[in-house]
mmCIF file of C-alpha atoms in Angstrom:
data_model
loop_
_atom_site.group_PDB
_atom_site.id
_atom_site.type_symbol
_atom_site.label_atom_id
_atom_site.label_comp_id
_atom_site.label_asym_id
_atom_site.label_seq_id
_atom_site.Cartn_x
_atom_site.Cartn_y
_atom_site.Cartn_z
ATOM 1 C CA MET K 1 -3.860 132.946 -20.617
ATOM 2 C CA ILE K 2 -4.836 132.292 -24.259
ATOM 3 C CA ASP K 3 -8.534 132.910 -24.834
ATOM 4 C CA ILE K 4 -9.344 130.360 -27.553
ATOM 5 C CA VAL K 5 -12.745 128.794 -28.134
ATOM 6 C CA PHE K 6 -12.729 125.057 -28.916
ATOM 7 C CA ASP K 7 -14.629 121.883 -28.097
ATOM 8 C CA TYR K 8 -12.152 118.963 -27.871
ATOM 9 C CA THR K 9 -14.737 116.208 -28.414
ATOM 10 C CA GLN K 10 -16.282 118.027 -31.361
ATOM 11 C CA LEU K 11 -12.953 118.877 -33.004
ATOM 12 C CA GLN K 12 -11.692 115.328 -32.516
ATOM 13 C CA THR K 13 -14.132 114.267 -35.251
ATOM 14 C CA ILE K 14 -11.994 116.241 -37.730
ATOM 15 C CA GLY K 15 -8.651 115.077 -36.398
ATOM 16 C CA LEU K 16 -7.806 117.109 -33.289
ATOM 17 C CA THR K 17 -4.965 115.498 -31.326
ATOM 18 C CA GLN K 18 -3.067 116.258 -28.138
ATOM 19 C CA THR K 19 -0.150 117.389 -30.303
ATOM 20 C CA VAL K 20 -2.298 120.188 -31.728
ATOM 21 C CA ILE K 21 -3.432 121.171 -28.239
ATOM 22 C CA ASN K 22 0.194 121.357 -27.110
ATOM 23 C CA GLN K 23 1.025 123.595 -30.059
ATOM 24 C CA LEU K 24 -1.957 125.780 -29.221
ATOM 25 C CA TYR K 25 -0.756 126.471 -25.699
ATOM 26 C CA ALA K 26 2.839 126.917 -26.862
ATOM 27 C CA MET K 27 1.891 129.867 -29.074
ATOM 28 C CA THR K 28 3.818 133.066 -28.451
ATOM 29 C CA GLU K 29 1.394 135.256 -30.391
ATOM 30 C CA THR K 30 -1.753 136.277 -28.507
ATOM 31 C CA PRO K 31 -4.875 136.167 -30.689
ATOM 32 C CA PRO K 32 -7.914 138.413 -30.126
ATOM 33 C CA ALA K 33 -10.282 137.308 -27.372
ATOM 34 C CA GLY K 34 -12.960 134.914 -28.588
ATOM 35 C CA SER K 35 -10.873 133.521 -31.457
ATOM 36 C CA ALA K 36 -11.632 129.914 -32.369
ATOM 37 C CA LEU K 37 -9.526 126.883 -33.237
ATOM 38 C CA LEU K 38 -10.727 125.444 -36.569
ATOM 39 C CA ARG K 39 -9.375 123.204 -39.321
ATOM 40 C CA VAL K 40 -8.978 124.077 -42.998
ATOM 41 C CA THR K 41 -11.016 121.587 -45.028
ATOM 42 C CA GLU K 42 -10.930 123.150 -48.511
ATOM 43 C CA ILE K 43 -9.137 125.926 -50.392
ATOM 44 C CA GLN K 44 -10.600 127.684 -53.425
ATOM 45 C CA ARG K 45 -8.374 130.573 -54.597
ATOM 46 C CA ASP K 46 -8.710 133.353 -51.983
ATOM 47 C CA TRP K 47 -11.473 131.640 -50.014
ATOM 48 C CA LEU K 48 -11.033 128.777 -47.580
ATOM 49 C CA THR K 49 -13.483 126.531 -45.794
ATOM 50 C CA VAL K 50 -12.864 126.033 -42.078
ATOM 51 C CA HIS K 51 -14.607 123.489 -39.849
ATOM 52 C CA ASP K 52 -15.331 123.238 -36.118
ATOM 53 C CA GLY K 53 -16.237 119.538 -36.204
ATOM 54 C CA ASN K 54 -19.898 120.359 -36.559
ATOM 55 C CA THR K 55 -20.274 123.184 -39.079
ATOM 56 C CA GLU K 56 -18.165 124.562 -41.905
ATOM 57 C CA TYR K 57 -17.682 128.270 -42.596
ATOM 58 C CA PRO K 58 -16.136 130.375 -45.380
ATOM 59 C CA ALA K 59 -13.060 132.352 -44.322
ATOM 60 C CA ARG K 60 -10.209 134.426 -45.707
ATOM 61 C CA THR K 61 -6.615 134.862 -44.588
ATOM 62 C CA LEU K 62 -5.406 138.090 -43.005
ATOM 63 C CA PRO K 63 -2.823 139.889 -45.184
ATOM 64 C CA LYS K 64 -0.307 139.794 -42.321
ATOM 65 C CA LEU K 65 -0.398 135.979 -42.254
ATOM 66 C CA LEU K 66 -0.302 135.754 -46.055
ATOM 67 C CA THR K 67 2.842 137.882 -46.096
ATOM 68 C CA ALA K 68 4.506 135.819 -43.368
ATOM 69 C CA LEU K 69 3.756 132.543 -45.163
ATOM 70 C CA HIS K 70 4.977 133.958 -48.472
ATOM 71 C CA GLU K 71 8.272 134.960 -46.882
ATOM 72 C CA GLN K 72 8.637 131.372 -45.640
ATOM 73 C CA GLY K 73 8.001 130.100 -49.163
ATOM 74 C CA THR K 74 4.783 128.319 -48.270
ATOM 75 C CA ALA K 75 1.003 128.786 -47.888
ATOM 76 C CA LEU K 76 -1.947 127.350 -46.027
ATOM 77 C CA ALA K 77 -2.974 123.808 -46.940
ATOM 78 C CA VAL K 78 -5.972 121.568 -46.416
ATOM 79 C CA GLY K 79 -5.544 119.931 -43.004
ATOM 80 C CA ASP K 80 -3.955 122.964 -41.341
ATOM 81 C CA TRP K 81 -5.147 123.948 -37.856
ATOM 82 C CA VAL K 82 -5.723 127.689 -37.670
ATOM 83 C CA ILE K 83 -6.894 130.425 -35.333
ATOM 84 C CA VAL K 84 -9.923 132.261 -36.697
ATOM 85 C CA GLN K 85 -11.379 135.560 -35.545
ATOM 86 C CA VAL K 86 -14.761 137.072 -36.423
ATOM 87 C CA ASN K 87 -15.098 140.810 -37.093
ATOM 88 C CA GLU K 88 -18.073 143.055 -36.457
ATOM 89 C CA LEU K 89 -19.533 142.158 -39.872
ATOM 90 C CA GLY K 90 -19.543 138.474 -39.025
ATOM 91 C CA GLU K 91 -16.659 137.746 -41.427
ATOM 92 C CA ARG K 92 -14.180 135.055 -40.457
ATOM 93 C CA TRP K 93 -10.468 135.770 -40.871
ATOM 94 C CA ILE K 94 -7.578 133.358 -40.344
ATOM 95 C CA SER K 95 -4.940 135.086 -38.229
ATOM 96 C CA ILE K 96 -2.571 132.282 -37.129
ATOM 97 C CA GLN K 97 -1.434 128.935 -38.530
ATOM 98 C CA LEU K 98 -0.382 126.325 -35.966
ATOM 99 C CA PRO K 99 2.873 124.640 -37.088
ATOM 100 C CA PRO K 100 1.832 121.432 -38.884
ATOM 101 C CA ALA K 101 3.014 118.159 -37.382
ATOM 102 C CA SER K 102 3.497 116.860 -40.939
ATOM 103 C CA HIS K 103 3.286 118.546 -44.304
ATOM 104 C CA LEU K 104 3.262 117.425 -47.935
ATOM 105 C CA ALA K 105 4.310 119.770 -50.730
ATOM 106 C CA ARG K 106 5.716 119.609 -54.226
ATOM 107 C CA ARG K 107 8.044 121.891 -56.159
ATOM 108 C CA ALA K 108 6.900 123.786 -59.245
ATOM 109 C CA ASN K 109 9.233 124.013 -62.251
ATOM 110 C CA ASP K 110 10.430 127.424 -61.046
ATOM 111 C CA GLY K 111 11.300 126.006 -57.611
ATOM 112 C CA ARG K 112 8.287 127.405 -55.740
ATOM 113 C CA ARG K 113 6.766 125.184 -53.042
ATOM 114 C CA GLN K 114 3.146 124.134 -53.630
ATOM 115 C CA PRO K 115 1.512 122.825 -50.411
ATOM 116 C CA LEU K 116 -0.670 119.730 -50.782
ATOM 117 C CA ALA K 117 -1.883 118.823 -47.280
ATOM 118 C CA SER K 118 -0.928 119.124 -43.608
ATOM 119 C CA ASN K 119 -1.216 117.166 -40.347
ATOM 120 C CA ILE K 120 -1.451 113.739 -41.974
ATOM 121 C CA ASP K 121 -1.029 110.404 -40.203
ATOM 122 C CA THR K 122 -1.280 108.043 -43.187
ATOM 123 C CA ALA K 123 -0.918 108.458 -46.947
ATOM 124 C CA LEU K 124 -2.875 106.046 -49.142
ATOM 125 C CA LEU K 125 -0.722 105.760 -52.273
ATOM 126 C CA VAL K 126 -3.275 104.722 -54.875
ATOM 127 C CA MET K 127 -2.319 103.029 -58.146
ATOM 128 C CA GLY K 128 -4.489 101.090 -60.573
ATOM 129 C CA LEU K 129 -3.827 97.485 -61.534
ATOM 130 C CA ASP K 130 -4.839 98.363 -65.094
ATOM 131 C CA MET K 131 -2.791 100.411 -67.589
ATOM 132 C CA ASP K 132 -1.991 102.945 -64.830
ATOM 133 C CA PHE K 133 0.402 100.477 -63.158
ATOM 134 C CA ASN K 134 3.704 102.344 -62.698
ATOM 135 C CA PRO K 135 6.096 101.158 -59.944
ATOM 136 C CA ARG K 136 8.420 104.138 -60.469
ATOM 137 C CA ARG K 137 5.635 106.600 -59.708
ATOM 138 C CA LEU K 138 4.660 104.641 -56.613
ATOM 139 C CA GLU K 139 8.283 104.723 -55.418
ATOM 140 C CA ARG K 140 8.299 108.487 -55.951
ATOM 141 C CA TYR K 141 5.180 108.941 -53.814
ATOM 142 C CA LEU K 142 6.608 106.632 -51.167
ATOM 143 C CA ALA K 143 9.906 108.539 -50.982
ATOM 144 C CA PHE K 144 8.205 111.894 -50.509
ATOM 145 C CA THR K 145 5.669 110.749 -47.927
ATOM 146 C CA ARG K 146 8.347 109.001 -45.869
ATOM 147 C CA ALA K 147 10.530 112.101 -46.059
ATOM 148 C CA ALA K 148 7.622 113.990 -44.473
ATOM 149 C CA GLY K 149 7.406 111.455 -41.637
ATOM 150 C CA ILE K 150 4.077 110.058 -42.841
ATOM 151 C CA THR K 151 3.115 106.363 -42.784
ATOM 152 C CA ALA K 152 2.498 105.101 -46.318
ATOM 153 C CA VAL K 153 0.144 102.337 -47.495
ATOM 154 C CA ALA K 154 0.169 101.180 -51.131
ATOM 155 C CA VAL K 155 -3.438 100.729 -52.250
ATOM 156 C CA LEU K 156 -3.783 98.970 -55.605
ATOM 157 C CA THR K 157 -7.257 99.552 -57.007
ATOM 158 C CA LYS K 158 -9.227 97.739 -59.721
ATOM 159 C CA ALA K 159 -8.128 94.357 -58.413
ATOM 160 C CA ASP K 160 -11.325 92.927 -59.931
ATOM 161 C CA ILE K 161 -10.477 94.062 -63.484
ATOM 162 C CA GLY K 162 -6.690 94.413 -63.270
ATOM 163 C CA ILE K 163 -4.031 92.993 -65.565
ATOM 164 C CA GLU K 164 -1.678 90.246 -64.280
ATOM 165 C CA VAL K 165 -2.689 91.078 -60.720
ATOM 166 C CA GLU K 166 -0.704 88.366 -58.906
ATOM 167 C CA GLN K 167 2.487 89.025 -60.901
ATOM 168 C CA ARG K 168 2.268 92.750 -60.248
ATOM 169 C CA LEU K 169 1.722 92.237 -56.533
ATOM 170 C CA THR K 170 4.769 89.983 -56.403
ATOM 171 C CA GLU K 171 6.836 92.571 -58.293
ATOM 172 C CA LEU K 172 5.950 95.305 -55.806
ATOM 173 C CA GLN K 173 6.564 93.059 -52.803
ATOM 174 C CA GLN K 174 10.063 92.385 -54.108
ATOM 175 C CA ARG K 175 10.699 96.016 -55.025
ATOM 176 C CA LEU K 176 9.288 98.088 -52.151
ATOM 177 C CA PRO K 177 10.588 98.112 -48.547
ATOM 178 C CA SER K 178 9.155 95.193 -46.590
ATOM 179 C CA ASP K 179 7.451 97.425 -44.004
ATOM 180 C CA VAL K 180 5.163 99.068 -46.600
ATOM 181 C CA PRO K 181 1.706 97.409 -46.620
ATOM 182 C CA ILE K 182 0.574 96.534 -50.170
ATOM 183 C CA LEU K 183 -3.178 96.062 -50.497
ATOM 184 C CA ALA K 184 -5.127 95.043 -53.600
ATOM 185 C CA VAL K 185 -8.754 96.218 -53.450
ATOM 186 C CA ASN K 186 -11.876 96.778 -55.475
ATOM 187 C CA GLY K 187 -12.593 100.429 -54.709
ATOM 188 C CA LEU K 188 -16.325 99.875 -55.173
ATOM 189 C CA ALA K 189 -16.602 97.010 -52.675
ATOM 190 C CA ASP K 190 -17.691 97.527 -49.066
ATOM 191 C CA ALA K 191 -14.966 95.061 -48.024
ATOM 192 C CA THR K 192 -12.420 97.784 -48.815
ATOM 193 C CA ARG K 193 -13.424 99.575 -45.597
ATOM 194 C CA ASP K 194 -12.526 96.459 -43.611
ATOM 195 C CA THR K 195 -9.198 96.114 -45.438
ATOM 196 C CA LEU K 196 -8.235 99.688 -44.547
ATOM 197 C CA ALA K 197 -9.740 99.608 -41.028
ATOM 198 C CA PRO K 198 -6.355 99.524 -39.216
ATOM 199 C CA TRP K 199 -5.633 103.054 -40.493
ATOM 200 C CA LEU K 200 -9.136 104.486 -40.046
ATOM 201 C CA GLY K 201 -9.216 104.964 -36.281
ATOM 202 C CA ALA K 202 -10.995 107.931 -34.696
ATOM 203 C CA GLY K 203 -8.925 111.111 -34.876
ATOM 204 C CA GLN K 204 -6.694 109.814 -37.682
ATOM 205 C CA THR K 205 -6.120 111.882 -40.830
ATOM 206 C CA LEU K 206 -5.400 110.217 -44.156
ATOM 207 C CA VAL K 207 -4.583 111.639 -47.576
ATOM 208 C CA VAL K 208 -5.275 109.921 -50.892
ATOM 209 C CA LEU K 209 -2.520 110.389 -53.484
ATOM 210 C CA GLY K 210 -2.355 109.106 -57.033
ATOM 211 C CA SER K 211 -2.704 110.048 -60.670
ATOM 212 C CA SER K 212 -6.045 110.777 -62.366
ATOM 213 C CA GLY K 213 -8.212 107.777 -63.092
ATOM 214 C CA VAL K 214 -6.780 105.403 -60.477
ATOM 215 C CA GLY K 215 -9.981 105.465 -58.441
ATOM 216 C CA LYS K 216 -9.176 107.963 -55.671
ATOM 217 C CA SER K 217 -12.654 109.505 -55.675
ATOM 218 C CA THR K 218 -14.300 106.082 -55.907
ATOM 219 C CA LEU K 219 -12.235 104.958 -52.914
ATOM 220 C CA THR K 220 -13.190 108.130 -51.022
ATOM 221 C CA ASN K 221 -16.894 107.529 -51.689
ATOM 222 C CA THR K 222 -16.617 103.908 -50.516
ATOM 223 C CA LEU K 223 -14.885 104.908 -47.278
ATOM 224 C CA MET K 224 -17.497 107.641 -46.705
ATOM 225 C CA THR K 225 -20.372 105.300 -47.654
ATOM 226 C CA SER K 226 -21.684 108.064 -49.931
ATOM 227 C CA ASP K 227 -21.215 109.589 -53.391
ATOM 228 C CA THR K 228 -19.750 112.891 -52.219
ATOM 229 C CA GLN K 229 -16.956 112.920 -54.820
ATOM 230 C CA ALA K 230 -17.727 112.850 -58.553
ATOM 231 C CA THR K 231 -16.112 109.984 -60.456
ATOM 232 C CA GLY K 232 -15.171 109.552 -64.090
ATOM 233 C CA GLY K 233 -13.760 107.040 -66.521
ATOM 234 C CA VAL K 234 -10.343 106.700 -68.090
ATOM 235 C CA ARG K 235 -9.294 107.315 -71.682
ATOM 236 C CA HIS K 236 -9.310 104.357 -74.021
ATOM 237 C CA GLY K 237 -5.853 103.533 -75.331
ATOM 238 C CA ASP K 238 -3.597 104.698 -72.503
ATOM 239 C CA GLY K 239 -5.803 104.309 -69.416
ATOM 240 C CA ARG K 240 -5.167 107.875 -68.261
ATOM 241 C CA GLY K 241 -7.878 109.457 -66.183
ATOM 242 C CA ARG K 242 -9.782 112.687 -66.398
ATOM 243 C CA HIS K 243 -9.644 115.158 -63.506
ATOM 244 C CA THR K 244 -12.883 114.662 -61.554
ATOM 245 C CA THR K 245 -11.462 116.084 -58.308
ATOM 246 C CA THR K 246 -10.326 119.665 -58.939
ATOM 247 C CA ALA K 247 -9.515 120.788 -55.392
ATOM 248 C CA ARG K 248 -8.141 119.205 -52.243
ATOM 249 C CA SER K 249 -10.823 118.684 -49.609
ATOM 250 C CA LEU K 250 -11.105 117.043 -46.187
ATOM 251 C CA HIS K 251 -13.993 114.690 -45.443
ATOM 252 C CA GLN K 252 -15.207 113.123 -42.197
ATOM 253 C CA LEU K 253 -15.490 109.335 -42.266
ATOM 254 C CA PRO K 254 -18.156 107.398 -40.332
ATOM 255 C CA GLY K 255 -15.654 105.855 -37.897
ATOM 256 C CA GLY K 256 -14.176 109.190 -36.819
ATOM 257 C CA ALA K 257 -11.195 109.416 -39.180
ATOM 258 C CA CYS K 258 -10.696 112.166 -41.771
ATOM 259 C CA LEU K 259 -9.748 111.738 -45.407
ATOM 260 C CA ILE K 260 -8.175 114.362 -47.689
ATOM 261 C CA ASP K 261 -8.894 113.721 -51.360
ATOM 262 C CA THR K 262 -6.586 115.353 -53.900
ATOM 263 C CA PRO K 263 -6.595 116.041 -57.656
ATOM 264 C CA GLY K 264 -4.570 113.654 -59.767
ATOM 265 C CA LEU K 265 -0.791 114.010 -59.525
ATOM 266 C CA ARG K 266 0.835 112.786 -62.731
ATOM 267 C CA THR K 267 4.121 114.406 -61.691
ATOM 268 C CA TRP K 268 5.433 115.256 -58.248
ATOM 269 C CA ARG K 269 8.742 117.060 -58.031
ATOM 270 C CA ALA K 270 10.730 116.521 -54.863
ATOM 271 C CA ASP K 271 10.323 118.966 -51.977
ATOM 272 C CA THR K 272 12.965 117.281 -49.873
ATOM 273 C CA ASP K 273 16.717 116.809 -49.610
ATOM 274 C CA GLU K 274 18.950 113.781 -50.154
ATOM 275 C CA ALA K 275 18.253 112.488 -46.641
ATOM 276 C CA GLY K 276 14.544 112.567 -47.403
ATOM 277 C CA ILE K 277 15.002 110.541 -50.587
ATOM 278 C CA ASN K 278 17.135 108.009 -48.699
ATOM 279 C CA ALA K 279 14.278 107.591 -46.203
ATOM 280 C CA GLY K 280 12.141 106.243 -49.056
ATOM 281 C CA PHE K 281 14.928 103.970 -50.315
ATOM 282 C CA ASP K 282 16.181 102.680 -46.980
ATOM 283 C CA ASP K 283 17.210 99.356 -48.553
ATOM 284 C CA ILE K 284 19.715 101.230 -50.740
ATOM 285 C CA ASP K 285 20.774 103.382 -47.796
ATOM 286 C CA THR K 286 21.452 100.270 -45.684
ATOM 287 C CA LEU K 287 23.400 98.454 -48.400
ATOM 288 C CA SER K 288 25.514 101.539 -49.161
ATOM 289 C CA ALA K 289 27.252 101.117 -45.779
ATOM 290 C CA HIS K 290 28.949 98.024 -47.243
ATOM 291 C CA CYS K 291 30.253 99.711 -50.396
ATOM 292 C CA HIS K 292 34.036 99.818 -50.812
ATOM 293 C CA TYR K 293 34.029 103.610 -51.169
ATOM 294 C CA ARG K 294 32.269 105.799 -48.608
ATOM 295 C CA ASP K 295 31.132 108.227 -51.329
ATOM 296 C CA CYS K 296 30.042 105.457 -53.727
ATOM 297 C CA GLN K 297 27.438 106.681 -56.232
ATOM 298 C CA HIS K 298 26.334 103.094 -57.057
ATOM 299 C CA GLN K 299 27.091 103.486 -60.730
ATOM 300 C CA ASP K 300 30.358 102.011 -62.038
ATOM 301 C CA GLU K 301 32.549 102.084 -58.905
ATOM 302 C CA PRO K 302 34.315 98.808 -57.964
ATOM 303 C CA GLY K 303 33.178 97.149 -54.761
ATOM 304 C CA CYS K 304 29.638 98.600 -54.873
ATOM 305 C CA ALA K 305 27.295 96.619 -52.593
ATOM 306 C CA VAL K 306 24.153 98.207 -54.041
ATOM 307 C CA ARG K 307 24.380 97.832 -57.808
ATOM 308 C CA ASP K 308 23.941 94.034 -57.987
ATOM 309 C CA ALA K 309 21.497 93.759 -55.073
ATOM 310 C CA ILE K 310 18.885 96.329 -56.187
ATOM 311 C CA PRO K 311 16.794 96.027 -59.385
ATOM 312 C CA ALA K 312 18.291 98.263 -62.079
ATOM 313 C CA ASP K 313 15.036 100.139 -62.649
ATOM 314 C CA ARG K 314 14.629 100.919 -58.947
ATOM 315 C CA LEU K 315 18.243 102.132 -58.753
ATOM 316 C CA HIS K 316 17.700 104.312 -61.838
ATOM 317 C CA ASN K 317 14.614 105.832 -60.194
ATOM 318 C CA TYR K 318 16.615 106.496 -57.015
ATOM 319 C CA HIS K 319 19.291 108.391 -58.941
ATOM 320 C CA LYS K 320 16.646 110.403 -60.779
ATOM 321 C CA LEU K 321 14.934 111.450 -57.539
ATOM 322 C CA LEU K 322 18.288 112.407 -56.000
ATOM 323 C CA ARG K 323 18.989 114.714 -58.947
ATOM 324 C CA GLU K 324 15.560 116.308 -58.562
ATOM 325 C CA ALA K 325 16.074 116.770 -54.819
ATOM 326 C CA ARG K 326 19.447 118.448 -55.348
ATOM 327 C CA ARG K 327 17.970 120.735 -57.976
ATOM 328 C CA GLY K 328 15.016 121.546 -55.717
ATOM 329 C CA GLN K 329 17.405 122.712 -53.000
ATOM 330 C CA GLN K 330 19.214 125.092 -55.357
ATOM 331 C CA THR K 331 18.538 128.801 -55.493
ATOM 332 C CA ALA K 332 17.394 130.365 -58.776
ATOM 333 C CA LEU K 333 20.927 131.673 -59.387
ATOM 334 C CA GLU K 334 22.443 128.242 -58.757
ATOM 335 C CA ARG K 335 19.999 126.647 -61.232
ATOM 336 C CA LYS K 336 20.914 129.237 -63.879
ATOM 337 C CA ALA K 337 24.624 128.690 -63.274
ATOM 338 C CA GLU K 338 24.240 124.918 -63.615
ATOM 339 C CA THR K 339 22.239 125.307 -66.835
ATOM 340 C CA ALA K 340 24.917 127.624 -68.255
ATOM 341 C CA LYS K 341 27.628 125.147 -67.248
ATOM 342 C CA TRP K 342 26.037 122.267 -69.135
ATOM 343 C CA LYS K 343 25.340 124.454 -72.159
ATOM 344 C CA ALA K 344 29.047 125.362 -72.252
ATOM 345 C CA ILE K 345 30.017 121.686 -71.944
ATOM 346 C CA GLY K 346 27.655 120.824 -74.788
ATOM 347 C CA LYS K 347 29.040 123.555 -77.044
ATOM 348 C CA ALA K 348 32.615 122.448 -76.327
ATOM 349 C CA GLY K 349 31.719 118.856 -77.192
ATOM 350 C CA ASN K 350 30.106 119.918 -80.470
ATOM 351 C CA ALA K 351 33.176 121.994 -81.346
ATOM 352 C CA ARG K 352 35.494 119.022 -80.767
ATOM 353 C CA SER K 353 33.278 116.840 -82.949
ATOM 354 C CA ARG K 354 33.469 119.363 -85.781
ATOM 355 C CA GLU K 355 37.258 119.532 -85.463
ATOM 356 C CA LYS K 356 37.539 115.744 -85.707
ATOM 357 C CA ARG K 357 35.420 115.792 -88.852
ATOM 358 C CA GLY K 358 37.679 118.493 -90.265
ATOM 359 C CA GLY K 359 34.907 121.074 -90.242
#
């Protein structure tokens, strides 16, 4: 029998679910007696903060677990449920990571996976109705969260000071899948808590995603009814924000839900495959079944059912994300080979041009 210390009622305040309990008792590795089930609420370099629903503690990760995660191409993330043991010096060490029910990550330029958050029920995709308004970026966030099996809600902040608010709402309603809620809010208003109430039930875990300056920290403070997160302004001229949140962190909300705030994400490279991208563009995926050719790329093929039915900009974004996903699935050698291939094609094209000019 696994000897793990945990208080279900207490841990439920930071998102414990029956799924986590099932994973706990399905473990094949036996932890030391007296180990505790805790949740990672913040990561700062080599140190992590773990929480038991009542108190938070500093902890580090055992080298054995670090090595295992590295071999899997991943790492611990805020929101992970972990087994923690205490040594004779009173130091807390993370020895086991329970498999996350959901996980968000992005790919670095060199292909490495960078974990963002784990065990999430709902992603609040935050975008400002000011100069930050960028439907392509919102589609990108939506594609990646859906690929991870996470419910997505589009939260448009600064509705009180936004530009062409009604037109922009209509544009998104026509562009995004119909089952994605689109909410326009004033992040400073108490009414925002009521607007988001359907996703703030006890035991639920949410993550806030968006670029810097869209009001993620302001929204977090409003939902927490406190000023826990520092906030800042945006630059004049382009509306881009300054990084006021520098680390991902999990916060307990008054109603029993948890919220993970994240630093601004201006770019987010795909950590998914083509099927994952299609999950975020299910309207295109559905229409493609009616294309004349089964392998239609929705570009210039005759009989394409997608090209005329989907806005050109949305279709362009879809193709771009597919290319990123394919590249993200390549090994380092495959990426080098593809780069060399296109360099050779470019050189050949330049040579032909010189020949035509008589050079």
